Tab-separated table of C-alpha atoms in Angstrom:
chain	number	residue	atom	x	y	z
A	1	UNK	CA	105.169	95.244	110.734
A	2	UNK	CA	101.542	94.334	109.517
A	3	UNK	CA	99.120	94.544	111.846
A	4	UNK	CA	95.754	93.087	112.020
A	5	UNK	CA	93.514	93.401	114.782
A	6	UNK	CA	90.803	91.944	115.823
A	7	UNK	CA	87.658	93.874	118.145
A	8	UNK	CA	87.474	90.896	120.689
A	9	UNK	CA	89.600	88.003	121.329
A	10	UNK	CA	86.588	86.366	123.464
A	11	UNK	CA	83.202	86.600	122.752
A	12	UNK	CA	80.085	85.239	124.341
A	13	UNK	CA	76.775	85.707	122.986
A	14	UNK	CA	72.842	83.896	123.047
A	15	UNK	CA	70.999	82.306	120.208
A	16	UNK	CA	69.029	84.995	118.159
A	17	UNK	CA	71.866	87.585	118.708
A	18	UNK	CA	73.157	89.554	116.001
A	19	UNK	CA	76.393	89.400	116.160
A	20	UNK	CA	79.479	92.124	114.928
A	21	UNK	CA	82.953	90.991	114.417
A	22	UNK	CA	85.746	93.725	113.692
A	23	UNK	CA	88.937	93.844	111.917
A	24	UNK	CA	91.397	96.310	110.906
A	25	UNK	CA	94.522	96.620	109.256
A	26	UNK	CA	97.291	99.006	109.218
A	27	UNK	CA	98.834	98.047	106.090
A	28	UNK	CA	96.802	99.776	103.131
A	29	UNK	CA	96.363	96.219	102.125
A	30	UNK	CA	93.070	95.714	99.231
A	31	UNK	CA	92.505	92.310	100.211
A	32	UNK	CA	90.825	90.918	103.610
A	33	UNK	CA	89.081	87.876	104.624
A	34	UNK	CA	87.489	85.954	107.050
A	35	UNK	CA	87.683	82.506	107.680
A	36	UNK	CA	86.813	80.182	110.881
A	37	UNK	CA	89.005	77.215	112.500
A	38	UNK	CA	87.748	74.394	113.860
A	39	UNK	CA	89.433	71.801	115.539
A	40	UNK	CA	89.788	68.944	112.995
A	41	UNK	CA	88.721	70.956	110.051
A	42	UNK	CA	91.683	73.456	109.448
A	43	UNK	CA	90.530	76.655	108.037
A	44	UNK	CA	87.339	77.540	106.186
A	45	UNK	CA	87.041	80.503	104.139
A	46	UNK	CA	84.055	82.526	104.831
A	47	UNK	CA	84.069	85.845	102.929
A	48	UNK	CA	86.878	87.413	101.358
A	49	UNK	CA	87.138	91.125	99.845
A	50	UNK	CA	89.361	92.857	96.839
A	51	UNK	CA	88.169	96.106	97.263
A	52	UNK	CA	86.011	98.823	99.014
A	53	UNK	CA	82.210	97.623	99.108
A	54	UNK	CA	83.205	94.621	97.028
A	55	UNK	CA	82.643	90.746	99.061
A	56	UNK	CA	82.776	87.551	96.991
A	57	UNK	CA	81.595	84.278	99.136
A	58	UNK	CA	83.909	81.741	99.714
A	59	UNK	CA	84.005	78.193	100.839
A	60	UNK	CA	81.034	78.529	103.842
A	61	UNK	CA	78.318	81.898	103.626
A	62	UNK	CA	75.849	80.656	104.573
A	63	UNK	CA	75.008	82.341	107.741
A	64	UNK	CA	76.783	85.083	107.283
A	65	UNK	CA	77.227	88.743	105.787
A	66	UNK	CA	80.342	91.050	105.386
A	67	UNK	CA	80.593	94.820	105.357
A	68	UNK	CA	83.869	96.484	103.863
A	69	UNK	CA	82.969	100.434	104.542
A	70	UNK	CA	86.429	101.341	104.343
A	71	UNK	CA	89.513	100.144	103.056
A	72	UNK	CA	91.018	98.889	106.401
A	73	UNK	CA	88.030	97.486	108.149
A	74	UNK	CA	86.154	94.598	107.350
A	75	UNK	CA	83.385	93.584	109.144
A	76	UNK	CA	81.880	90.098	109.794
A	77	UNK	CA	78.124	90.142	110.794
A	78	UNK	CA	75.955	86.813	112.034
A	79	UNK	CA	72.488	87.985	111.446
A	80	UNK	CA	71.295	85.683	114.185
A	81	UNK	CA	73.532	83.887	115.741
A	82	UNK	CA	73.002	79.976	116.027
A	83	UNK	CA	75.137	77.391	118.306
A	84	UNK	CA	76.859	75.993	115.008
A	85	UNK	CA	78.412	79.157	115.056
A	86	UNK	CA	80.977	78.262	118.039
A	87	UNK	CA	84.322	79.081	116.333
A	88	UNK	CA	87.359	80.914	116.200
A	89	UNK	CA	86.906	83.343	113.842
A	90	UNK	CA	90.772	85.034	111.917
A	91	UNK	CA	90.763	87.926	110.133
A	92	UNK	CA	93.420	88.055	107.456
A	93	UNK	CA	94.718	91.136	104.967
A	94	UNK	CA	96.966	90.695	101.812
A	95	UNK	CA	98.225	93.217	99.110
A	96	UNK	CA	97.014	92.951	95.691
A	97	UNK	CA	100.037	92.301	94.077
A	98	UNK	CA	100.660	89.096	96.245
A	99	UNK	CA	97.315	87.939	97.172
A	100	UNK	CA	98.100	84.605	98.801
A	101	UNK	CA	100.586	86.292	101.388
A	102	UNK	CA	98.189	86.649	103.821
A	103	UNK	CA	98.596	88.368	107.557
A	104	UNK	CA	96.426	86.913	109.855
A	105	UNK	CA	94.885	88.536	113.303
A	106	UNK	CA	95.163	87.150	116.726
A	107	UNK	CA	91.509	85.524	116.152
A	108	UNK	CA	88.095	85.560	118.193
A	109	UNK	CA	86.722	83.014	120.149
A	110	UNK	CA	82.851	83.276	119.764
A	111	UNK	CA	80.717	81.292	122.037
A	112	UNK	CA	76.927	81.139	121.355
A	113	UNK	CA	74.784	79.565	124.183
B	1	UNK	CA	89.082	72.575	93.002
B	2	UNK	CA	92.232	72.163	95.354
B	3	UNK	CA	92.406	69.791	98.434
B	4	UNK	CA	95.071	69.507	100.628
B	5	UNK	CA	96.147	66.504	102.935
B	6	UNK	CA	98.146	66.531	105.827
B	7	UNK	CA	98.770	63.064	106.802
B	8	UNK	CA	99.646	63.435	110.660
B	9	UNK	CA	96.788	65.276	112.733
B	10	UNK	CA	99.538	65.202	115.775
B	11	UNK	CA	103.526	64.811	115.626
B	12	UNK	CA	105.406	64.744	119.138
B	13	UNK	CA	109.147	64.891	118.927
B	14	UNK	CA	111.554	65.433	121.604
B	15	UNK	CA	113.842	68.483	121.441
B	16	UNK	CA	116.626	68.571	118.972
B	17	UNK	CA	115.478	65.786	117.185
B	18	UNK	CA	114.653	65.735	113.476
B	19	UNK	CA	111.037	66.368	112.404
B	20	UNK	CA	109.133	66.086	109.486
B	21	UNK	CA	105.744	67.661	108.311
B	22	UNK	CA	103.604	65.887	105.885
B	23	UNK	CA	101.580	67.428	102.759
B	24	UNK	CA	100.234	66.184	99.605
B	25	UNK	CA	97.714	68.484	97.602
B	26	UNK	CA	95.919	67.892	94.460
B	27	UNK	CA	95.178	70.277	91.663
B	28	UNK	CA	94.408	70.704	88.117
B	29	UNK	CA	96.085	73.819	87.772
B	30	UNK	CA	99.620	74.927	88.845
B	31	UNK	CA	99.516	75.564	92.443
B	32	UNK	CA	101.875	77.872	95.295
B	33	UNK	CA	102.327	76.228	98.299
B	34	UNK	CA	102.918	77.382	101.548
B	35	UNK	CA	103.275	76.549	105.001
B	36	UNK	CA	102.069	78.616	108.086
B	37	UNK	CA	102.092	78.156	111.634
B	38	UNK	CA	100.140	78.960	114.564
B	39	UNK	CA	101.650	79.570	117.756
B	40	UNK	CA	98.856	79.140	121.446
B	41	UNK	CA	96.702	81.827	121.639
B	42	UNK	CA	97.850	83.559	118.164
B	43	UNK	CA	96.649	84.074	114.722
B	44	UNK	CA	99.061	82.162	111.728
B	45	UNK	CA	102.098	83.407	110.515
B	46	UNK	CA	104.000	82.647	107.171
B	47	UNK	CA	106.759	79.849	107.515
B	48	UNK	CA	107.330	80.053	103.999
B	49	UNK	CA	106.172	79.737	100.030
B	50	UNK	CA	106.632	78.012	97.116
B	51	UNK	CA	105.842	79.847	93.771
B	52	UNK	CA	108.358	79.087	91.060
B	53	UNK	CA	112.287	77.972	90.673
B	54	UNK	CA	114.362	75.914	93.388
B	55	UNK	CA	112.135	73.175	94.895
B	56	UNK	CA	114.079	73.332	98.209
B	57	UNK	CA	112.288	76.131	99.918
B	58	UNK	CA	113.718	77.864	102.911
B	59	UNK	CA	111.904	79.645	105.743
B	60	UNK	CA	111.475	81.326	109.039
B	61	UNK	CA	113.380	79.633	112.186
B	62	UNK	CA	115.244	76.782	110.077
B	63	UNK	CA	112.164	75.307	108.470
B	64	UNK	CA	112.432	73.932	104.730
B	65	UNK	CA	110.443	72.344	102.546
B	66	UNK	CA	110.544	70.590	99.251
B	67	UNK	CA	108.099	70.599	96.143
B	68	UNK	CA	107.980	67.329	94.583
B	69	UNK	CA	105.085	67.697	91.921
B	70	UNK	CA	105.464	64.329	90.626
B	71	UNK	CA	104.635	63.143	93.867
B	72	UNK	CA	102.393	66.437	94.702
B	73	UNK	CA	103.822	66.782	97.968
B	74	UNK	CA	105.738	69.725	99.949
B	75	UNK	CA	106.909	68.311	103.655
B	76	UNK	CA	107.816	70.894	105.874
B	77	UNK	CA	111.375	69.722	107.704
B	78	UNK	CA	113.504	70.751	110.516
B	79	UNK	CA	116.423	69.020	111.602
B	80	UNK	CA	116.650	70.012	114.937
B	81	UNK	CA	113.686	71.223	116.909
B	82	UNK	CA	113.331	73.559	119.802
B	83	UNK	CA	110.651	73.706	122.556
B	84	UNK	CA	109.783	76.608	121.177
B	85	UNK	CA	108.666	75.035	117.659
B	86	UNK	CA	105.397	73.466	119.802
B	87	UNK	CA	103.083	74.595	117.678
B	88	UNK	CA	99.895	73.981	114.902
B	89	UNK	CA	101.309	73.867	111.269
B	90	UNK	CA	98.959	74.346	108.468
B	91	UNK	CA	99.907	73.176	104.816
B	92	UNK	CA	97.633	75.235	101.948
B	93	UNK	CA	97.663	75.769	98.265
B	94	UNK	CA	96.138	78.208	95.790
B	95	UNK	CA	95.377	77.472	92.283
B	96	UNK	CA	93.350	79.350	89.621
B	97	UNK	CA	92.193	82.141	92.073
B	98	UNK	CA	95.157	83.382	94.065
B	99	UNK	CA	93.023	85.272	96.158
B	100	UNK	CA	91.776	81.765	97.704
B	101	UNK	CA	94.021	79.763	99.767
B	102	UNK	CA	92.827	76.150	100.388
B	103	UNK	CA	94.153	74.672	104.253
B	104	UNK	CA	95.180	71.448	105.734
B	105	UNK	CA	93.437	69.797	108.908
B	106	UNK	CA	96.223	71.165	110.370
B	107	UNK	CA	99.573	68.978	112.383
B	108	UNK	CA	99.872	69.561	115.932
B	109	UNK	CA	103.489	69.674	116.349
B	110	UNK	CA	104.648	68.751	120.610
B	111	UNK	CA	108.140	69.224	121.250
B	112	UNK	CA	108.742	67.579	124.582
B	113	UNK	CA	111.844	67.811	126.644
C-alpha cells in the first residue's frame, strides 16, 4: 500500500510565524505535490515536484516555498504565515510513469490566528 | 487551460437508492478524467480513471462512470448506495501537462437512512 504521511494533522499557529509542513512517502514515487482545500473551492494546486531539488509553481505560490531535499520528503514552508492561510493543506505522491494517479495524505488542518 | 464543473455542490440520497454524480469539463486538448473521493477526516482516494478505450468506466465499491466527449461530461453513478458511500466526491481532468490535475468544487454526497 502507498503511504503518505503527513507531520501534523492539526496545526495552530500566529500571524508572522514561519511555518513547516511535512510529507513523506514510502513509495519511491518522483512526483509530489501540495495543494490546499477549501470549502467551496475544491482543490488548488500549490507546488508540485518531478524530481530531487526540482519545484515548478502551480495554480496558487504566492505565499509559499517548497523544499524537496530528498526523494521522499517534500516540504511546504509559509515564510510568514498570514490568516488567508487557514486551510487544509494534502500532500500527494505519483510515479513518473503515471503522473495523474496521485496518492493523497490524510491532510493538515492549519489554523493561523 | 482545463476547468471542471460539478453541477451539484450537495446530493442527499437515501440508502439503496440510485445516485448520480455530475461533471462536465472543458479542454482544448484531450483530457483523462477521473473521479476521487474523500471520506471525514481523510485525504482522497482514486474511484477511478478514464484514459483511452471503453467509455463506461468501472471503479472502486460499484461506482461507474461514462465519458461522453460530445457532451464533455463523465457522471459518476451508483445504483444502489450504502451509508457508507457518505462522502465528498471530486471530479478532475488533466490535459497537456499530466503532471497537473485540475478539481471540481467538489459534491457532498449524504446517504441518509
Amino acid at each position: 500500500d502507498v503511504k503518505v504521511t503527513q507531520s501534523s494533522r492539526y496545526l495552530v499557529k500566529r500571524t508572522g510565524e514561519k511555518v513547516f509542513l511535512e510529507c513523506v512517502q514510502d513509495m519511491d514515487h518522483e512526483n509530489m505535490f501540495w495543494y490546499r482545500q477549501d470549502p467551496g473551492l475544491g482543490l488548488r494546486l500549490i507546488y508540485f515536484s518531478y524530481d530531487v531539488k526540482m519545484k515548478e509553481k502551480g495554480d496558487i505560490p504566492e505565499g509559499y516555498s517548497v523544499s524537496r531535499e530528498k526523494k521522499e520528503r517534500f516540504s511546504l514552508i509559509l515564510e510568514s504565515a498570514s490568516t488567508n492561510q487557514t486551510s487544509m493543506y494534502l500532500c500527494a505522491s505519483s510515479p513518473t510513469d503515471l503522473p495523474y494517479e496521485q496518492y493523497f495524505g490524510p491532510g493538515t488542518r492549519l489554523t493561523v490566528t | 487551460a482545463q476547468s471542471v464543473t460539478q453541477l451539484d455542490s450537495q446530493v442527499p440520497v437515501f440508502e439503496e437508492a440510485p445516485v448520480e454524480l455530475r461533471c462536465n469539463y472543458s479542454s482544448s486538448v484531450s483530457v483523462y478524467l477521473f473521479w476521487y473521493v474523500q471520506y471525514p477526516n481523510q485525504g482522497l482516494q482514486l474511484l477511478l480513471k478514464y484514459l483511452s478505450g471503453s467509455t463506461l468506466v468501472k471503479g472502486i465499491n460499484g461506482f461507474e462512470a461514462e465519458f461522453n466527449k460530445s457532451q464533455t461530461s463523465f457522471h459518476l453513478r451508483k445504483p444502489s448506495v450504502h451509508i457508507s458511500d457518505t462522502a465528498e466526491y471530486f471530479c478532475a481532468v488533466t490535459g497537456g501537462s499530466n503532471y497537473k490535475l485540475t478539481f471540481g468544487k467538489g459534491t457532498l454526497l449524504t446517504v441518509n437512512p
